Amino acid sequence: MVSTPGGTMAAWRLTAYGAPVSLQEVPVPVPAEGEVLLEVTAVGLCHSDVHLLDSPEPMAFDVPFTLGHEVAGTVVAAPGDPALVGRAVVVHGVWACGTCDRCRSGRTNYCTGRGRAVGGGIGRDGGLARYAVVPVGSVVDATGLAPEVAAPLTDGGLTSYHAVATAADRLPASGGRVVVIGVGGLGHLAVQVLRATTAAQVLATDTHPPALDLATRSGAHVVGTPDDLRAELAPHGGADAVLDFVGADATIALGVDLLGPGGDLVVVGSGGGSLDFRKGALPQGVRVSAPFWGTAEELAAVVALARAGHLVPEVEVIGFDDVPAAYERLRRGGVLGRLVVDPRHTGPPAGSSVTTRGQGGR
Ligand code: NAD
Ligand code: ZN
């Protein structure tokens, strides 16, 4: 049933770690001063949701909460700023305190004052419902973008953008070579961010063959197996940076293997892999980082890239009732690009309403 503000609504929630995603009837939230109420128009499903659901140990975030941290919506109530009503927005997912040293120096994604919850969908109620309340400071204007395109920008796009920015100072003026491992919801946007913001040659690998085609559509110059990439990089002494969107033992080892001296290993994926961080076991001068998400300012830059046509998320739109099956697909592997839920669409599986946005040659 479609609900209206003031009543109740159905929400897909994390109720216990290790338990399946659960559909619960909850009150439509009421925005306080400093918050806005969104009608959710699209929510991307991230592999991090699967990590949350499947966590064998309780994580830091108190349950229950509504999942969905890649949110696009329309403002329907804004107590402190009525002019916002009607605006199409996306939500910056790290609900930072704004006053700690990190926030004051512009690194809001590394806020030390926000408490345990990260934001909506990760410790607080997120977007897998008809309505969501978010801090007014978290909304970024997304006018002109289709909701299913806008939603994946908030994590898939933003985390990729921040990861590329993390490595940017290691790239030579001539461009250099950057490897993307794992061309999924995040990785295909990382390829596009690299093409849009750097002069690097982009090499990509994935164990799922259709993801290699997606890498090519996204603008990668070289796609293939790890051996293909190794052969391509050998004459150049290795890669300048490796962005690992899997983070498993095998991909971290592959990243170290493909890096040249003075290179940058950027581990974004939460695959639980570890690295033998011994001098001598790593290329000389290697830098290793594990960046987290990005800032609201970076999200605005990502939205601008999308408006300019440089970022085109490849999405498959599904209905609200299809969420458990969609998480199962993500868990099994084989999803291409991003699965995006339209919470306004309920009923039988969408099937024919699936839309895939090809990029054309770039
Ligand atoms: P996804 O499932 O959409 O994509 C993962 C891709 O990796 C798939 O294409 C898959 O085929 C490929 N893959 C899996 N194993 C591989 C291997 N051994 N070698 C090469 N490719 C392999 O996932 P996603 O939503 O893009 O998320 C990617 C990872 O990033 C997840 O672990 C997620 O939790 C994490 N994440 C981290 C942050 C952060 O801020 N650091 C933010 C969002 C997501
Ligand atoms: Zn995510």
Short mmCIF file of C-alpha atoms and ligand atoms in Angstrom, two decimals:
data_model
loop_
_atom_site.label_atom_id
_atom_site.label_comp_id
_atom_site.label_asym_id
_atom_site.label_seq_id
_atom_site.Cartn_x
_atom_site.Cartn_y
_atom_site.Cartn_z
CA MET A 1 0.00 0.00 0.00
CA VAL A 2 1.19 3.47 -0.79
CA SER A 3 1.30 5.58 2.35
CA THR A 4 1.13 9.29 2.83
CA PRO A 5 2.87 11.43 5.44
CA GLY A 6 1.24 11.02 8.83
CA GLY A 7 0.43 7.31 8.40
CA THR A 8 2.63 4.28 8.28
CA MET A 9 4.78 2.86 5.51
CA ALA A 10 6.53 -0.37 4.65
CA ALA A 11 10.31 -0.38 5.11
CA TRP A 12 13.03 -2.95 4.37
CA ARG A 13 15.01 -3.18 7.58
CA LEU A 14 18.03 -4.77 9.15
CA THR A 15 16.53 -6.25 12.33
CA ALA A 16 19.38 -8.56 13.38
CA TYR A 17 22.86 -9.22 12.02
CA GLY A 18 22.86 -12.46 10.05
CA ALA A 19 19.07 -12.36 9.51
CA PRO A 20 17.32 -11.80 6.16
CA VAL A 21 16.21 -8.29 5.27
CA SER A 22 12.82 -7.76 6.93
CA LEU A 23 9.73 -5.88 5.72
CA GLN A 24 8.20 -3.90 8.61
CA GLU A 25 5.42 -1.36 8.92
CA VAL A 26 6.83 1.80 10.52
CA PRO A 27 5.49 5.31 11.10
CA VAL A 28 6.18 7.84 8.35
CA PRO A 29 8.94 9.93 9.98
CA VAL A 30 8.33 13.57 10.88
CA PRO A 31 11.13 16.04 10.14
CA ALA A 32 12.38 18.24 12.97
CA GLU A 33 14.01 21.63 12.53
CA GLY A 34 17.22 21.03 10.59
CA GLU A 35 15.77 18.04 8.76
CA VAL A 36 13.76 17.46 5.60
CA LEU A 37 11.25 14.78 4.64
CA LEU A 38 11.91 13.15 1.28
CA GLU A 39 9.64 11.12 -0.89
CA VAL A 40 12.18 8.54 -2.00
CA THR A 41 12.34 8.22 -5.78
CA ALA A 42 15.27 5.79 -6.13
CA VAL A 43 17.60 3.79 -3.90
CA GLY A 44 20.70 1.97 -5.08
CA LEU A 45 21.51 -1.41 -3.52
CA CYS A 46 25.16 -1.54 -2.49
CA HIS A 47 27.27 -4.60 -1.78
CA SER A 48 27.90 -3.06 1.65
CA ASP A 49 24.24 -3.81 2.47
CA VAL A 50 25.02 -7.49 1.94
CA HIS A 51 28.06 -7.22 4.21
CA LEU A 52 25.80 -5.64 6.86
CA LEU A 53 23.07 -8.26 6.50
CA ASP A 54 25.49 -11.18 6.48
CA SER A 55 27.80 -9.99 9.24
CA PRO A 56 28.43 -13.00 11.51
CA GLU A 57 29.11 -10.66 14.44
CA PRO A 58 27.00 -7.70 15.52
CA MET A 59 28.45 -4.54 13.98
CA ALA A 60 28.71 -1.17 15.72
CA PHE A 61 25.33 0.02 14.49
CA ASP A 62 22.28 -0.54 16.70
CA VAL A 63 19.41 -2.42 15.03
CA PRO A 64 16.76 -2.20 13.75
CA PHE A 65 17.15 0.41 11.05
CA THR A 66 15.88 0.84 7.51
CA LEU A 67 18.50 -0.04 4.88
CA GLY A 68 19.25 1.96 1.74
CA HIS A 69 22.15 4.44 1.76
CA GLU A 70 22.16 5.50 -1.92
CA VAL A 71 19.17 7.79 -1.94
CA ALA A 72 17.51 10.15 -4.41
CA GLY A 73 14.24 11.85 -3.54
CA THR A 74 11.95 14.83 -3.73
CA VAL A 75 11.65 17.15 -0.73
CA VAL A 76 8.05 17.07 0.56
CA ALA A 77 8.51 18.90 3.88
CA ALA A 78 11.26 21.20 5.11
CA PRO A 79 10.36 22.92 8.41
CA GLY A 80 13.36 25.27 8.39
CA ASP A 81 13.46 26.01 4.65
CA PRO A 82 10.10 25.69 2.88
CA ALA A 83 11.71 26.84 -0.38
CA LEU A 84 13.26 23.37 -0.63
CA VAL A 85 9.86 21.67 -1.04
CA GLY A 86 9.53 20.12 -4.46
CA ARG A 87 13.27 20.00 -5.14
CA ALA A 88 14.91 16.85 -6.55
CA VAL A 89 17.90 15.95 -4.40
CA VAL A 90 20.40 13.26 -3.55
CA VAL A 91 21.56 12.50 -0.02
CA HIS A 92 25.14 12.67 1.23
CA GLY A 93 25.36 9.52 3.34
CA VAL A 94 27.84 10.50 6.07
CA TRP A 95 25.80 12.52 8.55
CA ALA A 96 28.77 14.38 9.99
CA CYS A 97 28.77 16.54 13.15
CA GLY A 98 30.14 19.57 11.31
CA THR A 99 32.12 20.77 14.32
CA CYS A 100 34.96 18.30 14.95
CA ASP A 101 38.49 19.00 13.68
CA ARG A 102 38.02 16.70 10.69
CA CYS A 103 34.76 18.36 9.68
CA ARG A 104 36.29 21.81 10.10
CA SER A 105 39.11 20.86 7.78
CA GLY A 106 36.64 19.66 5.15
CA ARG A 107 37.08 15.93 5.74
CA THR A 108 33.50 15.26 6.78
CA ASN A 109 33.65 11.64 5.64
CA TYR A 110 36.16 11.08 8.46
CA CYS A 111 34.07 12.92 11.09
CA THR A 112 34.99 11.91 14.64
CA GLY A 113 31.93 13.48 16.24
CA ARG A 114 29.02 11.66 14.62
CA GLY A 115 28.72 8.73 17.01
CA ARG A 116 28.53 5.14 15.82
CA ALA A 117 25.96 5.48 13.06
CA VAL A 118 27.27 6.69 9.69
CA GLY A 119 23.95 7.99 8.38
CA GLY A 120 20.72 6.86 6.74
CA GLY A 121 20.89 3.16 5.84
CA ILE A 122 24.01 2.56 7.95
CA GLY A 123 22.93 2.82 11.57
CA ARG A 124 20.09 5.30 11.00
CA ASP A 125 16.88 4.85 8.99
CA GLY A 126 17.68 4.94 5.27
CA GLY A 127 15.84 5.08 2.00
CA LEU A 128 14.29 1.64 1.46
CA ALA A 129 10.83 3.02 2.23
CA ARG A 130 8.41 5.47 0.69
CA TYR A 131 9.69 8.36 2.83
CA ALA A 132 12.91 9.24 4.64
CA VAL A 133 13.99 12.02 6.98
CA VAL A 134 17.52 13.34 6.43
CA PRO A 135 19.54 16.32 7.74
CA VAL A 136 18.99 19.40 5.59
CA GLY A 137 22.77 19.71 5.30
CA SER A 138 22.99 16.29 3.64
CA VAL A 139 20.92 17.12 0.57
CA VAL A 140 22.59 18.06 -2.70
CA ASP A 141 20.57 19.45 -5.59
CA ALA A 142 20.03 16.85 -8.33
CA THR A 143 17.62 18.78 -10.53
CA GLY A 144 17.59 17.46 -14.07
CA LEU A 145 18.92 13.98 -13.35
CA ALA A 146 16.66 10.92 -13.55
CA PRO A 147 16.30 9.47 -10.02
CA GLU A 148 17.69 6.05 -11.02
CA VAL A 149 20.77 7.80 -12.39
CA ALA A 150 21.11 10.16 -9.43
CA ALA A 151 20.88 7.56 -6.63
CA PRO A 152 24.03 5.54 -7.54
CA LEU A 153 26.04 8.75 -7.68
CA THR A 154 25.78 9.09 -3.89
CA ASP A 155 27.94 6.07 -3.07
CA GLY A 156 28.97 4.25 -6.24
CA GLY A 157 29.93 7.56 -7.80
CA LEU A 158 31.10 9.43 -4.70
CA THR A 159 33.24 6.65 -3.20
CA SER A 160 34.86 6.12 -6.59
CA TYR A 161 35.49 9.86 -6.96
CA HIS A 162 37.10 10.07 -3.50
CA ALA A 163 39.22 6.96 -4.20
CA VAL A 164 40.50 8.48 -7.45
CA ALA A 165 41.22 11.77 -5.66
CA THR A 166 43.16 9.80 -3.02
CA ALA A 167 45.49 8.44 -5.71
CA ALA A 168 45.66 11.54 -7.92
CA ASP A 169 48.93 12.91 -6.51
CA ARG A 170 50.70 9.67 -7.49
CA LEU A 171 49.83 10.01 -11.17
CA PRO A 172 52.52 11.45 -13.44
CA ALA A 173 51.76 14.52 -15.52
CA SER A 174 51.64 12.32 -18.60
CA GLY A 175 48.71 10.43 -17.09
CA GLY A 176 50.17 7.16 -15.91
CA ARG A 177 48.39 3.84 -15.57
CA VAL A 178 45.58 2.98 -13.16
CA VAL A 179 44.11 -0.48 -12.61
CA VAL A 180 40.51 -1.00 -11.50
CA ILE A 181 39.84 -4.41 -9.92
CA GLY A 182 36.11 -5.28 -9.71
CA VAL A 183 33.94 -3.47 -12.24
CA GLY A 184 30.65 -3.60 -10.31
CA GLY A 185 28.36 -0.89 -8.93
CA LEU A 186 31.36 1.14 -7.78
CA GLY A 187 34.06 -0.01 -10.19
CA HIS A 188 32.28 0.91 -13.44
CA LEU A 189 31.82 4.44 -12.12
CA ALA A 190 35.48 4.54 -11.04
CA VAL A 191 36.46 3.83 -14.64
CA GLN A 192 34.27 6.75 -15.75
CA VAL A 193 35.64 9.07 -13.04
CA LEU A 194 39.20 8.20 -14.08
CA ARG A 195 38.39 9.00 -17.71
CA ALA A 196 36.66 12.25 -16.78
CA THR A 197 39.15 13.62 -14.25
CA THR A 198 42.58 12.16 -15.15
CA ALA A 199 44.69 11.51 -18.23
CA ALA A 200 45.55 8.00 -17.02
CA GLN A 201 45.40 4.88 -19.12
CA VAL A 202 42.69 2.81 -17.42
CA LEU A 203 43.04 -0.97 -17.14
CA ALA A 204 40.25 -3.08 -15.66
CA THR A 205 39.67 -6.65 -14.60
CA ASP A 206 36.75 -8.61 -13.18
CA THR A 207 35.97 -12.31 -12.77
CA HIS A 208 32.50 -11.85 -14.34
CA PRO A 209 32.98 -11.63 -18.14
CA PRO A 210 30.02 -9.25 -18.82
CA ALA A 211 31.59 -6.81 -16.35
CA LEU A 212 34.56 -6.55 -18.73
CA ASP A 213 32.19 -5.35 -21.46
CA LEU A 214 30.78 -2.84 -18.97
CA ALA A 215 34.35 -1.67 -18.30
CA THR A 216 34.85 -1.11 -22.01
CA ARG A 217 31.52 0.75 -22.29
CA SER A 218 32.62 2.85 -19.31
CA GLY A 219 35.77 3.91 -21.11
CA ALA A 220 38.52 1.50 -19.97
CA HIS A 221 41.42 1.34 -22.43
CA VAL A 222 42.47 -2.21 -21.57
CA VAL A 223 40.23 -4.94 -20.11
CA GLY A 224 41.10 -8.54 -19.45
CA THR A 225 42.40 -11.15 -17.05
CA PRO A 226 45.09 -10.39 -14.49
CA ASP A 227 47.61 -11.92 -16.91
CA ASP A 228 46.44 -9.61 -19.71
CA LEU A 229 46.97 -6.60 -17.42
CA ARG A 230 50.34 -7.89 -16.21
CA ALA A 231 51.53 -8.19 -19.82
CA GLU A 232 50.28 -4.71 -20.68
CA LEU A 233 51.98 -3.14 -17.64
CA ALA A 234 55.30 -4.99 -17.81
CA PRO A 235 57.01 -2.63 -20.29
CA HIS A 236 56.09 0.33 -18.06
CA GLY A 237 57.35 -1.15 -14.77
CA GLY A 238 53.87 -1.61 -13.29
CA ALA A 239 50.85 0.54 -12.49
CA ASP A 240 50.93 3.94 -10.81
CA ALA A 241 47.80 3.11 -8.84
CA VAL A 242 45.50 0.17 -8.25
CA LEU A 243 41.94 0.74 -7.08
CA ASP A 244 40.62 -2.49 -5.55
CA PHE A 245 36.82 -2.60 -5.36
CA VAL A 246 36.78 -6.15 -4.01
CA GLY A 247 39.27 -6.13 -1.12
CA ALA A 248 39.68 -9.91 -0.89
CA ASP A 249 43.00 -11.65 -0.23
CA ALA A 250 43.33 -12.50 -3.92
CA THR A 251 42.65 -8.98 -5.20
CA ILE A 252 44.92 -7.27 -2.66
CA ALA A 253 47.72 -9.66 -3.68
CA LEU A 254 46.95 -8.94 -7.33
CA GLY A 255 47.09 -5.22 -6.66
CA VAL A 256 50.53 -5.48 -5.05
CA ASP A 257 51.69 -7.61 -7.96
CA LEU A 258 50.54 -5.09 -10.59
CA LEU A 259 51.91 -1.96 -8.84
CA GLY A 260 55.16 -0.34 -9.82
CA PRO A 261 57.61 1.31 -7.36
CA GLY A 262 56.15 4.36 -5.64
CA GLY A 263 52.66 3.28 -6.57
CA ASP A 264 49.40 3.60 -4.68
CA LEU A 265 47.27 0.68 -3.49
CA VAL A 266 43.77 1.97 -2.77
CA VAL A 267 41.60 -0.70 -1.16
CA VAL A 268 37.94 0.29 -1.32
CA GLY A 269 36.24 -3.12 -1.22
CA SER A 270 35.30 -4.62 2.14
CA GLY A 271 36.06 -8.20 1.13
CA GLY A 272 37.92 -9.00 4.35
CA GLY A 273 41.29 -9.61 2.72
CA SER A 274 44.56 -8.76 4.42
CA LEU A 275 47.96 -7.52 3.33
CA ASP A 276 51.38 -8.63 4.50
CA PHE A 277 52.71 -5.14 5.21
CA ARG A 278 56.42 -5.89 5.45
CA LYS A 279 59.13 -3.81 3.86
CA GLY A 280 60.57 -5.98 1.16
CA ALA A 281 57.27 -7.76 0.55
CA LEU A 282 55.88 -4.66 -1.14
CA PRO A 283 57.10 -2.55 -4.06
CA GLN A 284 59.42 0.24 -2.88
CA GLY A 285 57.64 3.38 -1.80
CA VAL A 286 54.19 1.87 -2.03
CA ARG A 287 51.42 3.72 -0.25
CA VAL A 288 48.38 1.81 0.98
CA SER A 289 45.05 3.41 1.85
CA ALA A 290 41.51 2.34 2.65
CA PRO A 291 39.40 5.38 1.80
CA PHE A 292 35.85 5.73 3.05
CA TRP A 293 33.00 7.26 1.01
CA GLY A 294 33.46 11.03 0.31
CA THR A 295 32.34 14.54 1.25
CA ALA A 296 29.19 16.49 0.32
CA GLU A 297 31.37 18.83 -1.76
CA GLU A 298 32.73 15.84 -3.67
CA LEU A 299 29.15 14.62 -4.16
CA ALA A 300 28.26 17.97 -5.72
CA ALA A 301 31.25 17.54 -8.07
CA VAL A 302 30.03 14.03 -8.94
CA VAL A 303 26.55 15.36 -9.71
CA ALA A 304 28.14 18.00 -11.95
CA LEU A 305 30.08 15.31 -13.82
CA ALA A 306 26.83 13.39 -14.35
CA ARG A 307 25.02 16.50 -15.57
CA ALA A 308 27.85 17.05 -18.06
CA GLY A 309 27.40 13.50 -19.35
CA HIS A 310 30.73 12.20 -18.01
CA LEU A 311 29.16 9.83 -15.47
CA VAL A 312 26.40 7.53 -16.63
CA PRO A 313 25.59 4.81 -14.10
CA GLU A 314 24.46 1.58 -15.70
CA VAL A 315 21.37 0.61 -13.76
CA GLU A 316 18.63 -1.99 -13.57
CA VAL A 317 15.47 -0.61 -11.97
CA ILE A 318 13.49 -3.00 -9.77
CA GLY A 319 10.31 -2.72 -7.71
CA PHE A 320 10.04 -2.40 -3.94
CA ASP A 321 8.90 -6.02 -3.53
CA ASP A 322 12.00 -7.33 -5.31
CA VAL A 323 14.48 -6.19 -2.65
CA PRO A 324 15.19 -9.60 -0.99
CA ALA A 325 15.74 -11.26 -4.38
CA ALA A 326 17.98 -8.38 -5.42
CA TYR A 327 20.18 -8.76 -2.33
CA GLU A 328 20.40 -12.48 -3.11
CA ARG A 329 21.60 -11.63 -6.63
CA LEU A 330 24.24 -9.26 -5.24
CA ARG A 331 25.33 -11.96 -2.78
CA ARG A 332 25.70 -14.58 -5.54
CA GLY A 333 27.48 -12.21 -7.96
CA GLY A 334 26.65 -11.49 -11.56
CA VAL A 335 24.80 -8.17 -11.14
CA LEU A 336 25.86 -5.75 -13.86
CA GLY A 337 26.21 -2.11 -12.77
CA ARG A 338 23.76 -1.05 -10.04
CA LEU A 339 20.39 -2.44 -8.97
CA VAL A 340 18.17 0.52 -8.15
CA VAL A 341 14.85 0.26 -6.31
CA ASP A 342 11.91 2.53 -7.09
CA PRO A 343 9.98 2.47 -3.77
CA ARG A 344 6.91 3.90 -5.53
CA HIS A 345 6.69 0.74 -7.63
CA THR A 346 5.16 -2.19 -5.74
CA GLY A 347 3.61 -5.40 -6.98
CA PRO A 348 4.83 -8.29 -9.10
CA PRO A 349 8.48 -8.36 -10.17
CA ALA A 350 9.21 -5.58 -12.60
CA GLY A 351 10.75 -7.88 -15.25
CA SER A 352 9.90 -5.90 -18.32
CA SER A 353 10.49 -2.57 -16.57
CA VAL A 354 14.19 -3.35 -16.34
CA THR A 355 16.15 -0.59 -17.97
CA THR A 356 19.83 -0.71 -18.73
CA ARG A 357 21.60 2.44 -19.66
CA GLY A 358 24.30 1.79 -22.16
CA GLN A 359 27.01 4.37 -22.51
CA GLY A 360 27.93 4.09 -26.09
CA GLY A 361 31.57 4.37 -27.05
CA ARG A 362 33.70 6.75 -25.08
P1 NAD B 1 29.35 -5.19 -6.65
O1 NAD B 1 28.93 -6.53 -6.18
O2 NAD B 1 28.42 -4.36 -7.44
O3 NAD B 1 30.71 -5.32 -7.53
C1 NAD B 1 31.78 -6.14 -7.20
C2 NAD B 1 32.46 -6.54 -8.51
O4 NAD B 1 33.68 -7.23 -8.19
C3 NAD B 1 31.62 -7.48 -9.35
O5 NAD B 1 31.60 -7.06 -10.69
C4 NAD B 1 32.35 -8.82 -9.21
O6 NAD B 1 32.20 -9.66 -10.36
C5 NAD B 1 33.77 -8.38 -9.02
N1 NAD B 1 34.63 -9.36 -8.34
C6 NAD B 1 34.31 -10.15 -7.28
N2 NAD B 1 35.39 -10.91 -6.95
C7 NAD B 1 36.39 -10.56 -7.80
C8 NAD B 1 37.76 -10.97 -7.95
N3 NAD B 1 38.30 -11.91 -7.13
N4 NAD B 1 38.50 -10.40 -8.92
C9 NAD B 1 37.97 -9.46 -9.76
N5 NAD B 1 36.67 -9.04 -9.65
C10 NAD B 1 35.91 -9.58 -8.69
O7 NAD B 1 29.85 -4.41 -5.34
P2 NAD B 1 29.89 -2.82 -5.09
O8 NAD B 1 28.58 -2.36 -4.59
O9 NAD B 1 30.53 -2.19 -6.26
O10 NAD B 1 30.89 -2.75 -3.83
C11 NAD B 1 32.25 -3.15 -3.98
C12 NAD B 1 32.92 -3.25 -2.61
O11 NAD B 1 33.14 -1.93 -2.11
C13 NAD B 1 32.10 -3.97 -1.57
O12 NAD B 1 32.96 -4.74 -0.74
C14 NAD B 1 31.49 -2.83 -0.77
O13 NAD B 1 31.14 -3.22 0.53
C15 NAD B 1 32.63 -1.85 -0.78
N6 NAD B 1 32.27 -0.44 -0.55
C16 NAD B 1 33.19 0.32 0.11
C17 NAD B 1 32.93 1.66 0.30
C18 NAD B 1 33.94 2.53 0.99
O14 NAD B 1 33.62 3.65 1.33
N7 NAD B 1 35.17 2.09 1.17
C19 NAD B 1 31.74 2.23 -0.17
C20 NAD B 1 30.83 1.42 -0.85
C21 NAD B 1 31.12 0.08 -1.05
ZN ZN B 2 27.54 1.61 -0.17
#
